[in-house]
Amino acid sequence: LIVELSQYVYACTHLDLTEQARLASVDIIKREAARSTKPFFITGDLNAEPHDEPITRLGDDFQILNDTTQPTFPASEPDICIDYILVSKGSGSARVRRSKVLIKLI
């Protein structure tokens, strides 16, 4: 999902479970972000940990805004981070005012 608003572009995704498909999706995300002259936000379940290649490749063009030390998966007892909020580099100053991971009670 990509939505262009007056001051920025917002995108949301849920990447595949396979590494090959995630990397292909990263290429699409980067290509779409490069087309924009506005700050480009991407959020979602990227099915990758902070040190995994899809995230490090996104890090070439995006700044991660969420705290990657705060686990987001699995929902009942999170112990890894796979969910992200990123903004395109060079978009000016963006900062997180507050964040919280909601734990799903099963």
Short mmCIF file of C-alpha atoms in Angstrom, two decimals:
data_model
loop_
_atom_site.label_atom_id
_atom_site.label_comp_id
_atom_site.label_asym_id
_atom_site.label_seq_id
_atom_site.Cartn_x
_atom_site.Cartn_y
_atom_site.Cartn_z
CA LEU A 1 0.00 0.00 0.00
CA ILE A 2 1.37 3.41 -0.97
CA VAL A 3 -0.53 6.61 -0.24
CA GLU A 4 0.70 10.03 -1.31
CA LEU A 5 -0.38 12.87 0.94
CA SER A 6 0.39 16.57 0.64
CA GLN A 7 3.57 16.53 2.75
CA TYR A 8 4.76 12.91 2.65
CA VAL A 9 4.24 9.43 1.25
CA TYR A 10 3.14 6.60 3.52
CA ALA A 11 3.59 2.94 2.65
CA CYS A 12 2.68 -0.20 4.55
CA THR A 13 3.69 -3.77 3.75
CA HIS A 14 3.96 -7.30 5.06
CA LEU A 15 6.98 -9.00 3.55
CA ASP A 16 7.12 -12.68 2.61
CA LEU A 17 8.64 -15.40 4.77
CA THR A 18 11.36 -16.30 2.23
CA GLU A 19 14.58 -14.30 2.05
CA GLN A 20 14.54 -14.19 -1.75
CA ALA A 21 11.02 -12.71 -1.84
CA ARG A 22 11.85 -10.21 0.93
CA LEU A 23 14.90 -8.98 -0.99
CA ALA A 24 12.84 -8.61 -4.18
CA SER A 25 10.30 -6.58 -2.19
CA VAL A 26 13.07 -4.37 -0.78
CA ASP A 27 14.09 -3.54 -4.36
CA ILE A 28 10.50 -2.52 -5.15
CA ILE A 29 10.25 -0.40 -1.99
CA LYS A 30 13.52 1.37 -2.73
CA ARG A 31 12.50 2.00 -6.34
CA GLU A 32 9.14 3.47 -5.33
CA ALA A 33 10.72 5.63 -2.62
CA ALA A 34 13.28 6.98 -5.11
CA ARG A 35 10.42 8.24 -7.30
CA SER A 36 9.19 10.52 -4.52
CA THR A 37 10.43 14.01 -3.72
CA LYS A 38 8.62 13.90 -0.37
CA PRO A 39 9.57 12.09 2.83
CA PHE A 40 8.70 8.42 2.31
CA PHE A 41 7.57 6.42 5.34
CA ILE A 42 7.41 2.63 5.23
CA THR A 43 5.90 0.57 8.03
CA GLY A 44 5.01 -3.03 8.57
CA ASP A 45 5.94 -6.60 9.37
CA LEU A 46 9.15 -7.09 7.41
CA ASN A 47 9.72 -10.66 8.67
CA ALA A 48 13.40 -9.90 9.26
CA GLU A 49 15.52 -9.05 12.28
CA PRO A 50 17.58 -5.83 12.41
CA HIS A 51 20.82 -7.55 11.30
CA ASP A 52 19.19 -9.46 8.38
CA GLU A 53 19.97 -8.42 4.80
CA PRO A 54 16.54 -6.97 3.93
CA ILE A 55 16.80 -4.53 6.86
CA THR A 56 20.43 -3.64 6.28
CA ARG A 57 19.67 -2.97 2.58
CA LEU A 58 16.75 -0.74 3.53
CA GLY A 59 19.15 1.02 5.91
CA ASP A 60 21.10 2.28 2.89
CA ASP A 61 18.18 4.57 1.99
CA PHE A 62 16.02 4.70 5.12
CA GLN A 63 16.40 5.60 8.78
CA ILE A 64 14.77 3.17 11.22
CA LEU A 65 12.60 5.16 13.63
CA ASN A 66 11.45 2.43 16.00
CA ASP A 67 13.53 0.90 18.77
CA THR A 68 14.79 -2.35 17.25
CA THR A 69 15.76 -3.65 20.69
CA GLN A 70 12.07 -3.74 21.60
CA PRO A 71 10.72 -7.13 20.50
CA THR A 72 7.53 -7.31 18.43
CA PHE A 73 7.16 -11.05 17.64
CA PRO A 74 5.60 -13.47 18.49
CA ALA A 75 2.52 -11.58 19.62
CA SER A 76 1.98 -13.47 22.89
CA GLU A 77 5.58 -13.27 24.16
CA PRO A 78 7.72 -11.12 21.84
CA ASP A 79 11.45 -11.83 21.80
CA ILE A 80 12.56 -10.51 18.38
CA CYS A 81 11.93 -7.35 16.34
CA ILE A 82 10.43 -7.88 12.88
CA ASP A 83 8.12 -4.84 12.71
CA TYR A 84 9.46 -1.47 11.65
CA ILE A 85 8.80 2.19 11.01
CA LEU A 86 11.28 3.78 8.58
CA VAL A 87 11.61 7.12 6.78
CA SER A 88 13.68 7.95 3.74
CA LYS A 89 17.06 9.49 4.54
CA GLY A 90 17.37 13.16 3.76
CA SER A 91 13.76 13.80 4.73
CA GLY A 92 14.66 16.28 7.43
CA SER A 93 14.32 15.57 11.09
CA ALA A 94 11.98 12.83 12.20
CA ARG A 95 11.83 11.64 15.75
CA VAL A 96 9.76 9.24 17.76
CA ARG A 97 7.84 10.87 20.56
CA ARG A 98 6.56 7.65 22.10
CA SER A 99 6.40 3.98 21.21
CA LYS A 100 4.84 0.91 22.73
CA VAL A 101 4.47 -2.70 21.68
CA LEU A 102 1.01 -4.03 22.52
CA ILE A 103 1.13 -7.64 23.69
CA LYS A 104 -1.64 -9.86 22.34
CA LEU A 105 -3.15 -11.89 25.13
CA ILE A 106 -4.07 -15.36 23.99
#
